[in-house]
Amino acid sequence: MSATTHDLTAMIASRICHDLISPLGAISNGVELLQLTMAPPLPPELQLIADSIRSANARTLFLRLAFGIAGEGQLMGQAELSALVSAWAEGGRIRIDWQPGAPCSRSKARRACLALLCLEAALPQGGVIRVSDDGRMWRFRAEGRRVRLPPELWHMLTEPQCEIELSPGRIQFALLRGDLLEGAGLAAGRIDEEAIELLVP
């Protein structure tokens, strides 16, 4: 079997997320049992643990799709994808306005998740991201009190020639760029101090 570095990275991410989901699920089940056996009012510490486990589980599932293997033959319904994204964003500084569309390939869903991670990095003080799919490409509009994205990161998504030294917290830009270059081409759009519009094939 031969695999590119990109494929191996995705396999590693899938394996790590897969191995994390099982113990997170076990902890979540244990917390639920404690909640059922305890008389109200439940201690706030237990609710904090329950909320944290739910958030960790949702984020792990989201990251497995964003960073993991995405088979071309696998389809995802928009309801499933919307629920996954909403759970990832719940309780965070970003609100997602997801417009329903047709089922899409898992690889296309992966690009949407990577784009959301890129836009999240551009909204340090939070905001709203509106997402729609017209069948040909994803359309994103991100708005917030402060939109900040270094030009070199924007160029990673939109320009054929771009060289940048990335930190681990910005790896989503490199992964999305790689997916786009292997697919229908780079993204397009515009960015200013108030909003980002991003079109992802």
CSV table of C-alpha atoms in Angstrom, one decimal:
chain,number,residue,atom,x,y,z
A,1,MET,CA,0.0,0.0,0.0
A,2,SER,CA,1.3,3.5,-0.9
A,3,ALA,CA,0.1,6.6,0.8
A,4,THR,CA,1.0,10.3,0.6
A,5,THR,CA,2.1,12.3,3.6
A,6,HIS,CA,-1.3,14.0,3.4
A,7,ASP,CA,-3.1,10.6,3.6
A,8,LEU,CA,-0.9,9.4,6.5
A,9,THR,CA,-1.6,12.6,8.4
A,10,ALA,CA,-5.4,12.1,7.9
A,11,MET,CA,-5.1,8.4,9.0
A,12,ILE,CA,-3.3,9.4,12.2
A,13,ALA,CA,-5.9,12.1,12.9
A,14,SER,CA,-8.7,9.5,12.4
A,15,ARG,CA,-7.0,7.0,14.6
A,16,ILE,CA,-6.4,9.5,17.5
A,17,CYS,CA,-10.0,10.8,17.3
A,18,HIS,CA,-11.4,7.2,17.2
A,19,ASP,CA,-9.4,6.2,20.2
A,20,LEU,CA,-10.6,9.3,22.1
A,21,ILE,CA,-14.3,8.9,21.4
A,22,SER,CA,-14.6,5.6,23.2
A,23,PRO,CA,-13.3,6.7,26.7
A,24,LEU,CA,-15.2,10.0,26.3
A,25,GLY,CA,-18.4,8.1,25.7
A,26,ALA,CA,-17.7,5.9,28.8
A,27,ILE,CA,-17.2,8.9,31.0
A,28,SER,CA,-20.3,10.5,29.6
A,29,ASN,CA,-22.3,7.4,30.4
A,30,GLY,CA,-20.9,7.3,33.9
A,31,VAL,CA,-21.9,10.9,34.5
A,32,GLU,CA,-25.4,10.2,33.3
A,33,LEU,CA,-25.7,7.3,35.7
A,34,LEU,CA,-24.5,9.5,38.6
A,35,GLN,CA,-27.1,12.1,37.6
A,36,LEU,CA,-29.9,9.5,37.6
A,37,THR,CA,-28.9,8.1,41.0
A,38,MET,CA,-28.5,11.5,42.8
A,39,ALA,CA,-31.4,13.4,44.2
A,40,PRO,CA,-31.9,17.0,43.0
A,41,PRO,CA,-30.5,19.5,43.2
A,42,LEU,CA,-27.5,18.1,41.5
A,43,PRO,CA,-24.1,19.6,42.5
A,44,PRO,CA,-22.8,22.2,40.1
A,45,GLU,CA,-19.5,20.4,39.8
A,46,LEU,CA,-21.3,17.4,38.3
A,47,GLN,CA,-23.1,19.6,35.7
A,48,LEU,CA,-19.8,21.2,34.8
A,49,ILE,CA,-18.2,17.8,34.2
A,50,ALA,CA,-21.3,16.7,32.1
A,51,ASP,CA,-21.1,19.9,30.0
A,52,SER,CA,-17.3,19.5,29.5
A,53,ILE,CA,-17.6,15.9,28.4
A,54,ARG,CA,-20.4,16.8,26.0
A,55,SER,CA,-18.3,19.6,24.5
A,56,ALA,CA,-15.2,17.4,24.2
A,57,ASN,CA,-17.1,14.6,22.5
A,58,ALA,CA,-18.7,17.0,20.0
A,59,ARG,CA,-15.4,18.7,19.2
A,60,THR,CA,-13.7,15.3,18.8
A,61,LEU,CA,-16.3,14.1,16.3
A,62,PHE,CA,-16.0,17.4,14.4
A,63,LEU,CA,-12.2,17.2,14.3
A,64,ARG,CA,-12.4,13.6,13.1
A,65,LEU,CA,-14.3,14.8,10.1
A,66,ALA,CA,-12.1,17.9,9.5
A,67,PHE,CA,-8.7,16.2,9.9
A,68,GLY,CA,-9.4,12.6,9.2
A,69,ILE,CA,-9.9,10.3,6.2
A,70,ALA,CA,-12.7,11.4,3.9
A,71,GLY,CA,-13.7,8.6,1.4
A,72,GLU,CA,-15.1,10.0,-1.9
A,73,GLY,CA,-17.8,7.4,-2.0
A,74,GLN,CA,-19.2,8.3,1.4
A,75,LEU,CA,-22.2,10.7,1.6
A,76,MET,CA,-23.3,12.9,4.5
A,77,GLY,CA,-26.8,14.3,4.8
A,78,GLN,CA,-27.1,18.0,5.6
A,79,ALA,CA,-29.1,17.3,8.8
A,80,GLU,CA,-26.2,15.1,10.1
A,81,LEU,CA,-23.6,17.6,9.1
A,82,SER,CA,-25.6,20.5,10.5
A,83,ALA,CA,-26.0,18.7,13.9
A,84,LEU,CA,-22.3,17.9,14.0
A,85,VAL,CA,-21.4,21.6,13.3
A,86,SER,CA,-23.9,22.9,15.8
A,87,ALA,CA,-22.7,20.6,18.6
A,88,TRP,CA,-19.1,21.8,17.9
A,89,ALA,CA,-20.1,25.5,18.1
A,90,GLU,CA,-22.3,25.1,21.1
A,91,GLY,CA,-21.2,27.2,24.1
A,92,GLY,CA,-18.4,28.8,22.1
A,93,ARG,CA,-17.8,32.3,20.7
A,94,ILE,CA,-19.0,31.4,17.2
A,95,ARG,CA,-22.7,31.0,16.2
A,96,ILE,CA,-23.4,29.0,13.0
A,97,ASP,CA,-26.3,29.8,10.7
A,98,TRP,CA,-26.5,26.7,8.6
A,99,GLN,CA,-28.7,26.7,5.5
A,100,PRO,CA,-29.9,23.2,4.5
A,101,GLY,CA,-28.8,21.8,1.2
A,102,ALA,CA,-28.5,18.5,-0.6
A,103,PRO,CA,-26.4,15.5,0.7
A,104,CYS,CA,-22.8,15.9,-0.1
A,105,SER,CA,-19.6,13.7,-0.2
A,106,ARG,CA,-17.7,13.3,3.0
A,107,SER,CA,-14.7,15.0,1.3
A,108,LYS,CA,-16.8,18.1,0.6
A,109,ALA,CA,-18.1,18.0,4.2
A,110,ARG,CA,-14.5,17.9,5.3
A,111,ARG,CA,-13.7,21.1,3.3
A,112,ALA,CA,-16.7,22.8,5.0
A,113,CYS,CA,-15.3,21.9,8.5
A,114,LEU,CA,-11.8,23.0,7.6
A,115,ALA,CA,-13.2,26.3,6.3
A,116,LEU,CA,-15.1,26.8,9.5
A,117,LEU,CA,-11.9,26.3,11.5
A,118,CYS,CA,-10.2,28.9,9.3
A,119,LEU,CA,-13.0,31.4,9.8
A,120,GLU,CA,-13.1,30.7,13.5
A,121,ALA,CA,-9.5,31.8,13.7
A,122,ALA,CA,-10.4,35.1,11.9
A,123,LEU,CA,-13.1,36.0,14.6
A,124,PRO,CA,-11.1,36.3,17.8
A,125,GLN,CA,-13.9,38.1,19.6
A,126,GLY,CA,-16.6,35.8,18.2
A,127,GLY,CA,-19.3,36.4,15.6
A,128,VAL,CA,-21.7,34.5,13.3
A,129,ILE,CA,-20.8,32.4,10.3
A,130,ARG,CA,-23.5,31.8,7.7
A,131,VAL,CA,-23.1,28.7,5.6
A,132,SER,CA,-24.9,27.6,2.4
A,133,ASP,CA,-24.3,25.1,-0.4
A,134,ASP,CA,-25.5,25.8,-3.9
A,135,GLY,CA,-24.5,22.4,-5.2
A,136,ARG,CA,-21.3,23.6,-6.7
A,137,MET,CA,-19.6,25.2,-3.8
A,138,TRP,CA,-19.8,26.2,-0.1
A,139,ARG,CA,-20.6,29.8,0.5
A,140,PHE,CA,-19.5,31.3,3.9
A,141,ARG,CA,-20.0,34.7,5.3
A,142,ALA,CA,-18.3,35.4,8.6
A,143,GLU,CA,-19.2,38.6,10.6
A,144,GLY,CA,-18.0,39.8,14.0
A,145,ARG,CA,-17.0,42.8,16.1
A,146,ARG,CA,-13.4,42.2,14.9
A,147,VAL,CA,-12.4,40.4,11.8
A,148,ARG,CA,-8.7,39.7,11.8
A,149,LEU,CA,-6.8,37.4,9.4
A,150,PRO,CA,-3.2,37.9,8.3
A,151,PRO,CA,-2.9,38.3,4.5
A,152,GLU,CA,-0.6,35.3,4.2
A,153,LEU,CA,-3.3,33.0,5.6
A,154,TRP,CA,-5.9,34.4,3.3
A,155,HIS,CA,-3.5,33.9,0.4
A,156,MET,CA,-3.1,30.3,1.4
A,157,LEU,CA,-6.8,29.7,0.5
A,158,THR,CA,-6.9,31.9,-2.6
A,159,GLU,CA,-3.5,32.3,-4.3
A,160,PRO,CA,-1.6,29.7,-6.3
A,161,GLN,CA,1.8,30.8,-5.0
A,162,CYS,CA,2.1,31.1,-1.3
A,163,GLU,CA,4.8,30.2,1.2
A,164,ILE,CA,4.3,30.5,5.0
A,165,GLU,CA,5.6,28.9,8.1
A,166,LEU,CA,2.6,27.7,10.0
A,167,SER,CA,2.0,27.1,13.7
A,168,PRO,CA,0.0,24.0,14.9
A,169,GLY,CA,-2.9,26.3,15.6
A,170,ARG,CA,-3.1,27.3,11.9
A,171,ILE,CA,-2.7,23.8,10.4
A,172,GLN,CA,-6.4,24.0,9.1
A,173,PHE,CA,-5.3,26.5,6.5
A,174,ALA,CA,-2.6,24.2,5.1
A,175,LEU,CA,-5.0,21.2,5.1
A,176,LEU,CA,-7.8,23.1,3.3
A,177,ARG,CA,-5.3,24.4,0.7
A,178,GLY,CA,-4.1,20.9,0.1
A,179,ASP,CA,-7.6,19.6,-0.4
A,180,LEU,CA,-8.5,22.5,-2.7
A,181,LEU,CA,-5.4,22.0,-4.9
A,182,GLU,CA,-6.2,18.3,-5.2
A,183,GLY,CA,-9.8,19.1,-6.2
A,184,ALA,CA,-11.6,21.8,-8.1
A,185,GLY,CA,-9.2,24.6,-7.4
A,186,LEU,CA,-8.6,27.3,-4.7
A,187,ALA,CA,-11.2,29.3,-2.9
A,188,ALA,CA,-12.3,32.8,-3.8
A,189,GLY,CA,-14.0,35.7,-1.9
A,190,ARG,CA,-13.2,38.9,-0.2
A,191,ILE,CA,-12.2,40.1,3.3
A,192,ASP,CA,-12.4,43.4,5.1
A,193,GLU,CA,-12.6,44.7,8.7
A,194,GLU,CA,-16.3,43.8,9.0
A,195,ALA,CA,-16.8,40.5,7.2
A,196,ILE,CA,-15.3,37.6,5.2
A,197,GLU,CA,-17.0,36.0,2.2
A,198,LEU,CA,-15.4,32.7,1.2
A,199,LEU,CA,-16.4,30.5,-1.7
A,200,VAL,CA,-15.1,26.9,-1.4
A,201,PRO,CA,-15.5,24.4,-4.2
